[in-house]
Amino acid sequence: MEMLPLIKIAPEYNLTLDPSTGMVGAALGRDVVLVSLDAVNEQLNVLEAAVDDLYNSLDPTTAPADSFPGREGVYMNAGKLTNMVYGFVLGLILLLAMLHAFLGVL
């Protein structure tokens, strides 16, 4: 949403019109500076989308944002694969430690 400048209706009474909402209100004065926060709001929307994606990643049945259709459950599959790899590596380390302790092979 772009912030439009206020239109002075009656300068002697400090009345202005906001064209985006159609509301009539009092003017702020001559020394007041209005700043458009449209760019900040756009960045906040991007940040909010990233936070929602991170929050949804805690549910293993959801799909990542901007992914192809049919990717539901990708987090669950990644978790299973990660646990299998960690289990294999830990088992291999324990096997080598037991071989070294009992047989003195290494």
mmCIF file of N, CA, C and O in Angstrom:
data_model
loop_
_atom_site.group_PDB
_atom_site.id
_atom_site.type_symbol
_atom_site.label_atom_id
_atom_site.label_comp_id
_atom_site.label_asym_id
_atom_site.label_seq_id
_atom_site.Cartn_x
_atom_site.Cartn_y
_atom_site.Cartn_z
ATOM 1 N N MET A 1 0.842 -1.167 0.000
ATOM 2 C CA MET A 1 0.000 0.000 0.000
ATOM 3 C C MET A 1 0.887 1.228 0.000
ATOM 4 O O MET A 1 1.752 1.387 0.839
ATOM 5 N N GLU A 2 0.686 2.093 -0.956
ATOM 6 C CA GLU A 2 1.469 3.306 -1.072
ATOM 7 C C GLU A 2 0.803 4.421 -0.283
ATOM 8 O O GLU A 2 -0.403 4.591 -0.323
ATOM 9 N N MET A 3 1.626 5.171 0.452
ATOM 10 C CA MET A 3 1.090 6.266 1.249
ATOM 11 C C MET A 3 0.959 7.494 0.367
ATOM 12 O O MET A 3 1.935 7.988 -0.189
ATOM 13 N N LEU A 4 -0.246 7.987 0.200
ATOM 14 C CA LEU A 4 -0.507 9.169 -0.615
ATOM 15 C C LEU A 4 -0.410 10.414 0.252
ATOM 16 O O LEU A 4 -0.685 10.383 1.446
ATOM 17 N N PRO A 5 -0.033 11.556 -0.345
ATOM 18 C CA PRO A 5 0.031 12.795 0.443
ATOM 19 C C PRO A 5 -1.377 13.258 0.827
ATOM 20 O O PRO A 5 -2.357 12.959 0.149
ATOM 21 N N LEU A 6 -1.435 13.967 1.924
ATOM 22 C CA LEU A 6 -2.714 14.509 2.387
ATOM 23 C C LEU A 6 -3.101 15.719 1.537
ATOM 24 O O LEU A 6 -2.258 16.499 1.103
ATOM 25 N N ILE A 7 -4.379 15.878 1.310
ATOM 26 C CA ILE A 7 -4.900 16.996 0.528
ATOM 27 C C ILE A 7 -5.488 18.010 1.491
ATOM 28 O O ILE A 7 -6.339 17.675 2.319
ATOM 29 N N LYS A 8 -5.015 19.268 1.382
ATOM 30 C CA LYS A 8 -5.535 20.313 2.258
ATOM 31 C C LYS A 8 -6.895 20.763 1.736
ATOM 32 O O LYS A 8 -7.022 21.248 0.622
ATOM 33 N N ILE A 9 -7.910 20.614 2.571
ATOM 34 C CA ILE A 9 -9.266 21.022 2.190
ATOM 35 C C ILE A 9 -9.493 22.470 2.597
ATOM 36 O O ILE A 9 -9.902 23.296 1.783
ATOM 37 N N ALA A 10 -9.231 22.751 3.856
ATOM 38 C CA ALA A 10 -9.412 24.101 4.379
ATOM 39 C C ALA A 10 -8.181 24.447 5.206
ATOM 40 O O ALA A 10 -8.108 24.132 6.400
ATOM 41 N N PRO A 11 -7.190 25.128 4.594
ATOM 42 C CA PRO A 11 -5.955 25.431 5.321
ATOM 43 C C PRO A 11 -6.166 26.319 6.540
ATOM 44 O O PRO A 11 -5.442 26.204 7.530
ATOM 45 N N GLU A 12 -7.174 27.202 6.494
ATOM 46 C CA GLU A 12 -7.401 28.092 7.648
ATOM 47 C C GLU A 12 -7.901 27.330 8.874
ATOM 48 O O GLU A 12 -7.724 27.772 10.006
ATOM 49 N N TYR A 13 -8.515 26.155 8.658
ATOM 50 C CA TYR A 13 -8.993 25.321 9.775
ATOM 51 C C TYR A 13 -8.121 24.082 9.977
ATOM 52 O O TYR A 13 -8.438 23.234 10.805
ATOM 53 N N ASN A 14 -7.030 23.966 9.233
ATOM 54 C CA ASN A 14 -6.119 22.810 9.291
ATOM 55 C C ASN A 14 -6.839 21.496 9.024
ATOM 56 O O ASN A 14 -6.607 20.504 9.706
ATOM 57 N N LEU A 15 -7.731 21.490 8.033
ATOM 58 C CA LEU A 15 -8.436 20.259 7.662
ATOM 59 C C LEU A 15 -7.783 19.641 6.430
ATOM 60 O O LEU A 15 -7.469 20.331 5.466
ATOM 61 N N THR A 16 -7.579 18.346 6.489
ATOM 62 C CA THR A 16 -6.986 17.628 5.363
ATOM 63 C C THR A 16 -7.827 16.397 5.045
ATOM 64 O O THR A 16 -8.613 15.920 5.860
ATOM 65 N N LEU A 17 -7.618 15.887 3.836
ATOM 66 C CA LEU A 17 -8.297 14.680 3.379
ATOM 67 C C LEU A 17 -7.243 13.629 3.077
ATOM 68 O O LEU A 17 -6.272 13.893 2.369
ATOM 69 N N ASP A 18 -7.439 12.449 3.627
ATOM 70 C CA ASP A 18 -6.566 11.314 3.327
ATOM 71 C C ASP A 18 -7.181 10.569 2.145
ATOM 72 O O ASP A 18 -8.231 9.939 2.293
ATOM 73 N N PRO A 19 -6.557 10.626 0.959
ATOM 74 C CA PRO A 19 -7.182 10.027 -0.220
ATOM 75 C C PRO A 19 -7.239 8.496 -0.184
ATOM 76 O O PRO A 19 -8.070 7.898 -0.849
ATOM 77 N N SER A 20 -6.381 7.852 0.587
ATOM 78 C CA SER A 20 -6.407 6.390 0.616
ATOM 79 C C SER A 20 -7.570 5.856 1.440
ATOM 80 O O SER A 20 -8.104 4.787 1.145
ATOM 81 N N THR A 21 -7.994 6.592 2.471
ATOM 82 C CA THR A 21 -9.109 6.136 3.305
ATOM 83 C C THR A 21 -10.359 6.975 3.118
ATOM 84 O O THR A 21 -11.448 6.542 3.492
ATOM 85 N N GLY A 22 -10.212 8.182 2.584
ATOM 86 C CA GLY A 22 -11.352 9.062 2.410
ATOM 87 C C GLY A 22 -11.765 9.764 3.683
ATOM 88 O O GLY A 22 -12.864 10.316 3.763
ATOM 89 N N MET A 23 -10.907 9.789 4.684
ATOM 90 C CA MET A 23 -11.240 10.417 5.965
ATOM 91 C C MET A 23 -10.730 11.848 6.005
ATOM 92 O O MET A 23 -9.667 12.168 5.486
ATOM 93 N N VAL A 24 -11.508 12.700 6.629
ATOM 94 C CA VAL A 24 -11.141 14.102 6.837
ATOM 95 C C VAL A 24 -10.647 14.220 8.272
ATOM 96 O O VAL A 24 -11.249 13.702 9.207
ATOM 97 N N GLY A 25 -9.507 14.909 8.436
ATOM 98 C CA GLY A 25 -8.956 15.059 9.774
ATOM 99 C C GLY A 25 -8.181 16.351 9.901
ATOM 100 O O GLY A 25 -8.089 17.146 8.962
ATOM 101 N N ALA A 26 -7.630 16.584 11.080
ATOM 102 C CA ALA A 26 -6.856 17.793 11.347
ATOM 103 C C ALA A 26 -5.444 17.618 10.821
ATOM 104 O O ALA A 26 -4.859 16.535 10.897
ATOM 105 N N ALA A 27 -4.872 18.686 10.274
ATOM 106 C CA ALA A 27 -3.498 18.668 9.790
ATOM 107 C C ALA A 27 -2.543 18.709 10.971
ATOM 108 O O ALA A 27 -2.894 19.184 12.060
ATOM 109 N N LEU A 28 -1.347 18.252 10.760
ATOM 110 C CA LEU A 28 -0.375 18.172 11.841
ATOM 111 C C LEU A 28 0.391 19.469 12.050
ATOM 112 O O LEU A 28 0.893 19.725 13.117
ATOM 113 N N GLY A 29 0.519 20.281 11.059
ATOM 114 C CA GLY A 29 1.255 21.537 11.202
ATOM 115 C C GLY A 29 2.352 21.642 10.165
ATOM 116 O O GLY A 29 2.568 20.755 9.347
ATOM 117 N N ARG A 30 3.106 22.755 10.216
ATOM 118 C CA ARG A 30 4.117 23.007 9.202
ATOM 119 C C ARG A 30 5.425 22.306 9.497
ATOM 120 O O ARG A 30 6.159 21.955 8.587
ATOM 121 N N ASP A 31 5.785 22.115 10.749
ATOM 122 C CA ASP A 31 7.093 21.570 11.110
ATOM 123 C C ASP A 31 7.089 20.048 11.253
ATOM 124 O O ASP A 31 8.072 19.478 11.707
ATOM 125 N N VAL A 32 6.019 19.407 10.883
ATOM 126 C CA VAL A 32 5.921 17.958 11.027
ATOM 127 C C VAL A 32 6.288 17.303 9.706
ATOM 128 O O VAL A 32 5.852 17.726 8.641
ATOM 129 N N VAL A 33 7.113 16.264 9.787
ATOM 130 C CA VAL A 33 7.537 15.535 8.602
ATOM 131 C C VAL A 33 6.868 14.158 8.627
ATOM 132 O O VAL A 33 6.965 13.431 9.608
ATOM 133 N N LEU A 34 6.189 13.811 7.544
ATOM 134 C CA LEU A 34 5.589 12.491 7.410
ATOM 135 C C LEU A 34 6.554 11.587 6.656
ATOM 136 O O LEU A 34 7.105 11.975 5.633
ATOM 137 N N VAL A 35 6.747 10.401 7.180
ATOM 138 C CA VAL A 35 7.673 9.458 6.577
ATOM 139 C C VAL A 35 6.885 8.246 6.102
ATOM 140 O O VAL A 35 6.057 7.710 6.832
ATOM 141 N N SER A 36 7.146 7.821 4.893
ATOM 142 C CA SER A 36 6.495 6.643 4.347
ATOM 143 C C SER A 36 7.245 5.401 4.824
ATOM 144 O O SER A 36 8.457 5.288 4.656
ATOM 145 N N LEU A 37 6.526 4.468 5.416
ATOM 146 C CA LEU A 37 7.122 3.231 5.915
ATOM 147 C C LEU A 37 6.777 2.048 5.023
ATOM 148 O O LEU A 37 6.805 0.910 5.464
ATOM 149 N N ASP A 38 6.486 2.310 3.759
ATOM 150 C CA ASP A 38 6.116 1.237 2.840
ATOM 151 C C ASP A 38 7.255 0.242 2.646
ATOM 152 O O ASP A 38 7.038 -0.963 2.619
ATOM 153 N N ALA A 39 8.485 0.736 2.516
ATOM 154 C CA ALA A 39 9.625 -0.168 2.327
ATOM 155 C C ALA A 39 9.850 -1.027 3.566
ATOM 156 O O ALA A 39 10.173 -2.213 3.466
ATOM 157 N N VAL A 40 9.660 -0.436 4.735
ATOM 158 C CA VAL A 40 9.812 -1.190 5.973
ATOM 159 C C VAL A 40 8.726 -2.262 6.071
ATOM 160 O O VAL A 40 8.997 -3.407 6.460
ATOM 161 N N ASN A 41 7.504 -1.915 5.703
ATOM 162 C CA ASN A 41 6.415 -2.893 5.747
ATOM 163 C C ASN A 41 6.653 -4.038 4.775
ATOM 164 O O ASN A 41 6.326 -5.191 5.076
ATOM 165 N N GLU A 42 7.229 -3.764 3.603
ATOM 166 C CA GLU A 42 7.545 -4.836 2.653
ATOM 167 C C GLU A 42 8.577 -5.788 3.232
ATOM 168 O O GLU A 42 8.450 -7.006 3.112
ATOM 169 N N GLN A 43 9.613 -5.239 3.875
ATOM 170 C CA GLN A 43 10.633 -6.089 4.482
ATOM 171 C C GLN A 43 10.061 -6.884 5.656
ATOM 172 O O GLN A 43 10.452 -8.032 5.886
ATOM 173 N N LEU A 44 9.138 -6.281 6.411
ATOM 174 C CA LEU A 44 8.492 -7.013 7.499
ATOM 175 C C LEU A 44 7.641 -8.160 6.969
ATOM 176 O O LEU A 44 7.571 -9.226 7.587
ATOM 177 N N ASN A 45 7.011 -7.969 5.812
ATOM 178 C CA ASN A 45 6.238 -9.055 5.206
ATOM 179 C C ASN A 45 7.141 -10.208 4.786
ATOM 180 O O ASN A 45 6.790 -11.382 4.958
ATOM 181 N N VAL A 46 8.317 -9.891 4.246
ATOM 182 C CA VAL A 46 9.276 -10.930 3.872
ATOM 183 C C VAL A 46 9.757 -11.672 5.126
ATOM 184 O O VAL A 46 9.844 -12.906 5.144
ATOM 185 N N LEU A 47 10.052 -10.925 6.178
ATOM 186 C CA LEU A 47 10.502 -11.530 7.424
ATOM 187 C C LEU A 47 9.409 -12.394 8.040
ATOM 188 O O LEU A 47 9.676 -13.481 8.562
ATOM 189 N N GLU A 48 8.167 -11.938 7.971
ATOM 190 C CA GLU A 48 7.053 -12.714 8.507
ATOM 191 C C GLU A 48 6.872 -14.025 7.749
ATOM 192 O O GLU A 48 6.599 -15.066 8.354
ATOM 193 N N ALA A 49 7.068 -13.997 6.442
ATOM 194 C CA ALA A 49 6.974 -15.232 5.651
ATOM 195 C C ALA A 49 8.080 -16.204 6.042
ATOM 196 O O ALA A 49 7.849 -17.417 6.145
ATOM 197 N N ALA A 50 9.284 -15.684 6.294
ATOM 198 C CA ALA A 50 10.392 -16.548 6.711
ATOM 199 C C ALA A 50 10.133 -17.143 8.090
ATOM 200 O O ALA A 50 10.428 -18.320 8.339
ATOM 201 N N VAL A 51 9.574 -16.351 8.989
ATOM 202 C CA VAL A 51 9.256 -16.856 10.332
ATOM 203 C C VAL A 51 8.170 -17.925 10.255
ATOM 204 O O VAL A 51 8.259 -18.952 10.930
ATOM 205 N N ASP A 52 7.156 -17.703 9.422
ATOM 206 C CA ASP A 52 6.106 -18.712 9.258
ATOM 207 C C ASP A 52 6.674 -20.009 8.699
ATOM 208 O O ASP A 52 6.297 -21.104 9.135
ATOM 209 N N ASP A 53 7.603 -19.919 7.747
ATOM 210 C CA ASP A 53 8.215 -21.113 7.177
ATOM 211 C C ASP A 53 9.039 -21.852 8.227
ATOM 212 O O ASP A 53 9.000 -23.078 8.313
ATOM 213 N N LEU A 54 9.775 -21.106 9.048
ATOM 214 C CA LEU A 54 10.562 -21.729 10.102
ATOM 215 C C LEU A 54 9.657 -22.380 11.140
ATOM 216 O O LEU A 54 9.931 -23.487 11.616
ATOM 217 N N TYR A 55 8.558 -21.725 11.482
ATOM 218 C CA TYR A 55 7.611 -22.285 12.445
ATOM 219 C C TYR A 55 6.954 -23.551 11.885
ATOM 220 O O TYR A 55 6.789 -24.535 12.594
ATOM 221 N N ASN A 56 6.598 -23.528 10.601
ATOM 222 C CA ASN A 56 5.975 -24.698 9.990
ATOM 223 C C ASN A 56 6.954 -25.846 9.820
ATOM 224 O O ASN A 56 6.540 -26.998 9.684
ATOM 225 N N SER A 57 8.247 -25.573 9.821
ATOM 226 C CA SER A 57 9.222 -26.652 9.684
ATOM 227 C C SER A 57 9.280 -27.518 10.934
ATOM 228 O O SER A 57 9.821 -28.613 10.896
ATOM 229 N N LEU A 58 8.711 -27.040 12.036
ATOM 230 C CA LEU A 58 8.654 -27.860 13.244
ATOM 231 C C LEU A 58 7.643 -28.988 13.106
ATOM 232 O O LEU A 58 7.722 -29.979 13.834
ATOM 233 N N ASP A 59 6.709 -28.865 12.197
ATOM 234 C CA ASP A 59 5.744 -29.925 11.925
ATOM 235 C C ASP A 59 6.295 -30.764 10.776
ATOM 236 O O ASP A 59 6.435 -30.274 9.657
ATOM 237 N N PRO A 60 6.626 -32.045 11.009
ATOM 238 C CA PRO A 60 7.289 -32.830 9.965
ATOM 239 C C PRO A 60 6.396 -33.163 8.781
ATOM 240 O O PRO A 60 6.883 -33.646 7.767
ATOM 241 N N THR A 61 5.101 -32.912 8.864
ATOM 242 C CA THR A 61 4.214 -33.262 7.753
ATOM 243 C C THR A 61 4.002 -32.103 6.790
ATOM 244 O O THR A 61 3.327 -32.275 5.785
ATOM 245 N N THR A 62 4.558 -30.927 7.059
ATOM 246 C CA THR A 62 4.363 -29.776 6.188
ATOM 247 C C THR A 62 5.434 -29.732 5.106
ATOM 248 O O THR A 62 6.428 -30.448 5.164
ATOM 249 N N ALA A 63 5.216 -28.884 4.124
ATOM 250 C CA ALA A 63 6.181 -28.689 3.037
ATOM 251 C C ALA A 63 6.823 -27.315 3.192
ATOM 252 O O ALA A 63 6.191 -26.385 3.682
ATOM 253 N N PRO A 64 8.070 -27.174 2.762
ATOM 254 C CA PRO A 64 8.706 -25.861 2.826
ATOM 255 C C PRO A 64 8.003 -24.861 1.914
ATOM 256 O O PRO A 64 7.381 -25.237 0.922
ATOM 257 N N ALA A 65 8.127 -23.597 2.240
ATOM 258 C CA ALA A 65 7.541 -22.555 1.395
ATOM 259 C C ALA A 65 8.246 -22.533 0.055
ATOM 260 O O ALA A 65 9.440 -22.834 -0.047
ATOM 261 N N ASP A 66 7.538 -22.190 -0.990
ATOM 262 C CA ASP A 66 8.065 -22.091 -2.356
ATOM 263 C C ASP A 66 8.625 -23.414 -2.866
ATOM 264 O O ASP A 66 9.567 -23.437 -3.653
ATOM 265 N N SER A 67 8.098 -24.528 -2.402
ATOM 266 C CA SER A 67 8.543 -25.827 -2.903
ATOM 267 C C SER A 67 7.535 -26.360 -3.915
ATOM 268 O O SER A 67 6.416 -25.863 -4.020
ATOM 269 N N PHE A 68 7.940 -27.367 -4.641
ATOM 270 C CA PHE A 68 7.068 -27.964 -5.634
ATOM 271 C C PHE A 68 5.929 -28.713 -4.947
ATOM 272 O O PHE A 68 6.062 -29.149 -3.803
ATOM 273 N N PRO A 69 4.805 -28.895 -5.625
ATOM 274 C CA PRO A 69 3.687 -29.644 -5.029
ATOM 275 C C PRO A 69 4.086 -31.095 -4.760
ATOM 276 O O PRO A 69 4.916 -31.670 -5.438
ATOM 277 N N GLY A 70 3.470 -31.669 -3.734
ATOM 278 C CA GLY A 70 3.738 -33.064 -3.389
ATOM 279 C C GLY A 70 4.947 -33.247 -2.500
ATOM 280 O O GLY A 70 5.458 -34.354 -2.367
ATOM 281 N N ARG A 71 5.435 -32.195 -1.887
ATOM 282 C CA ARG A 71 6.620 -32.298 -1.024
ATOM 283 C C ARG A 71 6.257 -32.411 0.455
ATOM 284 O O ARG A 71 7.117 -32.241 1.309
ATOM 285 N N GLU A 72 5.001 -32.723 0.761
ATOM 286 C CA GLU A 72 4.596 -32.843 2.148
ATOM 287 C C GLU A 72 5.342 -34.024 2.777
ATOM 288 O O GLU A 72 5.470 -35.082 2.174
ATOM 289 N N GLY A 73 5.825 -33.845 3.977
ATOM 290 C CA GLY A 73 6.537 -34.902 4.683
ATOM 291 C C GLY A 73 8.022 -34.933 4.399
ATOM 292 O O GLY A 73 8.702 -35.866 4.811
ATOM 293 N N VAL A 74 8.554 -33.940 3.702
ATOM 294 C CA VAL A 74 9.977 -33.930 3.379
ATOM 295 C C VAL A 74 10.826 -33.784 4.646
ATOM 296 O O VAL A 74 11.916 -34.351 4.737
ATOM 297 N N TYR A 75 10.312 -33.070 5.632
ATOM 298 C CA TYR A 75 11.055 -32.925 6.886
ATOM 299 C C TYR A 75 11.136 -34.261 7.617
ATOM 300 O O TYR A 75 12.156 -34.584 8.236
ATOM 301 N N MET A 76 10.090 -35.062 7.544
ATOM 302 C CA MET A 76 10.090 -36.365 8.201
ATOM 303 C C MET A 76 11.100 -37.297 7.532
ATOM 304 O O MET A 76 11.864 -37.991 8.212
ATOM 305 N N ASN A 77 11.131 -37.294 6.210
ATOM 306 C CA ASN A 77 12.093 -38.134 5.497
ATOM 307 C C ASN A 77 13.526 -37.695 5.777
ATOM 308 O O ASN A 77 14.421 -38.526 5.933
ATOM 309 N N ALA A 78 13.765 -36.399 5.824
ATOM 310 C CA ALA A 78 15.106 -35.888 6.114
ATOM 311 C C ALA A 78 15.526 -36.264 7.537
ATOM 312 O O ALA A 78 16.688 -36.609 7.777
ATOM 313 N N GLY A 79 14.587 -36.211 8.473
ATOM 314 C CA GLY A 79 14.905 -36.598 9.843
ATOM 315 C C GLY A 79 15.241 -38.075 9.962
ATOM 316 O O GLY A 79 16.178 -38.459 10.671
ATOM 317 N N LYS A 80 14.504 -38.918 9.256
ATOM 318 C CA LYS A 80 14.788 -40.365 9.293
ATOM 319 C C LYS A 80 16.161 -40.656 8.686
ATOM 320 O O LYS A 80 16.932 -41.441 9.235
ATOM 321 N N LEU A 81 16.464 -40.035 7.565
ATOM 322 C CA LEU A 81 17.752 -40.259 6.918
ATOM 323 C C LEU A 81 18.899 -39.764 7.804
ATOM 324 O O LEU A 81 19.933 -40.440 7.932
ATOM 325 N N THR A 82 18.720 -38.622 8.426
ATOM 326 C CA THR A 82 19.753 -38.092 9.319
ATOM 327 C C THR A 82 19.988 -39.026 10.489
ATOM 328 O O THR A 82 21.136 -39.307 10.858
ATOM 329 N N ASN A 83 18.910 -39.530 11.085
ATOM 330 C CA ASN A 83 19.059 -40.448 12.213
ATOM 331 C C ASN A 83 19.718 -41.756 11.791
ATOM 332 O O ASN A 83 20.495 -42.339 12.556
ATOM 333 N N MET A 84 19.428 -42.242 10.577
ATOM 334 C CA MET A 84 20.082 -43.465 10.103
ATOM 335 C C MET A 84 21.580 -43.245 9.925
ATOM 336 O O MET A 84 22.391 -44.097 10.296
ATOM 337 N N VAL A 85 21.971 -42.103 9.377
ATOM 338 C CA VAL A 85 23.394 -41.814 9.178
ATOM 339 C C VAL A 85 24.096 -41.675 10.522
ATOM 340 O O VAL A 85 25.184 -42.231 10.726
ATOM 341 N N TYR A 86 23.490 -40.954 11.462
ATOM 342 C CA TYR A 86 24.098 -40.816 12.794
ATOM 343 C C TYR A 86 24.216 -42.177 13.465
ATOM 344 O O TYR A 86 25.223 -42.476 14.111
ATOM 345 N N GLY A 87 23.207 -43.010 13.350
ATOM 346 C CA GLY A 87 23.259 -44.350 13.945
ATOM 347 C C GLY A 87 24.346 -45.197 13.320
ATOM 348 O O GLY A 87 25.062 -45.932 14.022
ATOM 349 N N PHE A 88 24.500 -45.138 12.006
ATOM 350 C CA PHE A 88 25.545 -45.905 11.337
ATOM 351 C C PHE A 88 26.928 -45.449 11.781
ATOM 352 O O PHE A 88 27.803 -46.276 12.081
ATOM 353 N N VAL A 89 27.147 -44.152 11.818
ATOM 354 C CA VAL A 89 28.457 -43.626 12.215
ATOM 355 C C VAL A 89 28.749 -43.970 13.665
ATOM 356 O O VAL A 89 29.864 -44.404 13.995
ATOM 357 N N LEU A 90 27.778 -43.804 14.553
ATOM 358 C CA LEU A 90 27.990 -44.132 15.962
ATOM 359 C C LEU A 90 28.233 -45.628 16.143
ATOM 360 O O LEU A 90 29.115 -46.038 16.911
ATOM 361 N N GLY A 91 27.480 -46.466 15.427
ATOM 362 C CA GLY A 91 27.704 -47.911 15.504
ATOM 363 C C GLY A 91 29.072 -48.305 14.996
ATOM 364 O O GLY A 91 29.732 -49.183 15.562
ATOM 365 N N LEU A 92 29.534 -47.674 13.920
ATOM 366 C CA LEU A 92 30.858 -47.958 13.386
ATOM 367 C C LEU A 92 31.942 -47.563 14.375
ATOM 368 O O LEU A 92 32.915 -48.301 14.575
ATOM 369 N N ILE A 93 31.778 -46.415 15.025
ATOM 370 C CA ILE A 93 32.759 -45.970 16.025
ATOM 371 C C ILE A 93 32.780 -46.940 17.206
ATOM 372 O O ILE A 93 33.852 -47.328 17.692
ATOM 373 N N LEU A 94 31.597 -47.361 17.671
ATOM 374 C CA LEU A 94 31.544 -48.314 18.780
ATOM 375 C C LEU A 94 32.134 -49.663 18.387
ATOM 376 O O LEU A 94 32.835 -50.307 19.191
ATOM 377 N N LEU A 95 31.885 -50.120 17.171
ATOM 378 C CA LEU A 95 32.444 -51.384 16.707
ATOM 379 C C LEU A 95 33.963 -51.328 16.663
ATOM 380 O O LEU A 95 34.649 -52.254 17.119
ATOM 381 N N LEU A 96 34.505 -50.238 16.141
ATOM 382 C CA LEU A 96 35.951 -50.091 16.101
ATOM 383 C C LEU A 96 36.549 -49.986 17.497
ATOM 384 O O LEU A 96 37.629 -50.535 17.763
ATOM 385 N N ALA A 97 35.856 -49.323 18.410
ATOM 386 C CA ALA A 97 36.344 -49.215 19.788
ATOM 387 C C ALA A 97 36.332 -50.579 20.466
ATOM 388 O O ALA A 97 37.271 -50.936 21.205
ATOM 389 N N MET A 98 35.280 -51.389 20.225
ATOM 390 C CA MET A 98 35.222 -52.730 20.829
ATOM 391 C C MET A 98 36.287 -53.642 20.229
ATOM 392 O O MET A 98 36.917 -54.422 20.944
ATOM 393 N N LEU A 99 36.510 -53.566 18.919
ATOM 394 C CA LEU A 99 37.563 -54.370 18.302
ATOM 395 C C LEU A 99 38.927 -54.000 18.861
ATOM 396 O O LEU A 99 39.773 -54.867 19.113
ATOM 397 N N HIS A 100 39.135 -52.718 19.043
ATOM 398 C CA HIS A 100 40.408 -52.276 19.597
ATOM 399 C C HIS A 100 40.580 -52.727 21.053
ATOM 400 O O HIS A 100 41.674 -53.138 21.454
ATOM 401 N N ALA A 101 39.531 -52.677 21.821
ATOM 402 C CA ALA A 101 39.623 -53.044 23.239
ATOM 403 C C ALA A 101 39.793 -54.547 23.413
ATOM 404 O O ALA A 101 40.568 -55.000 24.251
ATOM 405 N N PHE A 102 39.041 -55.357 22.673
ATOM 406 C CA PHE A 102 39.058 -56.804 22.895
ATOM 407 C C PHE A 102 40.139 -57.528 22.106
ATOM 408 O O PHE A 102 40.709 -58.485 22.590
ATOM 409 N N LEU A 103 40.424 -57.072 20.934
ATOM 410 C CA LEU A 103 41.385 -57.798 20.099
ATOM 411 C C LEU A 103 42.720 -57.082 19.963
ATOM 412 O O LEU A 103 43.689 -57.710 19.560
ATOM 413 N N GLY A 104 42.742 -55.817 20.289
ATOM 414 C CA GLY A 104 43.958 -55.047 20.130
ATOM 415 C C GLY A 104 44.374 -54.935 18.676
ATOM 416 O O GLY A 104 45.558 -54.898 18.358
ATOM 417 N N VAL A 105 43.382 -54.895 17.798
ATOM 418 C CA VAL A 105 43.643 -54.895 16.354
ATOM 419 C C VAL A 105 44.242 -53.566 15.904
ATOM 420 O O VAL A 105 45.200 -53.528 15.159
ATOM 421 N N LEU A 106 43.669 -52.499 16.347
ATOM 422 C CA LEU A 106 44.122 -51.198 15.849
ATOM 423 C C LEU A 106 45.177 -50.660 16.747
ATOM 424 O O LEU A 106 45.592 -50.023 17.352
#
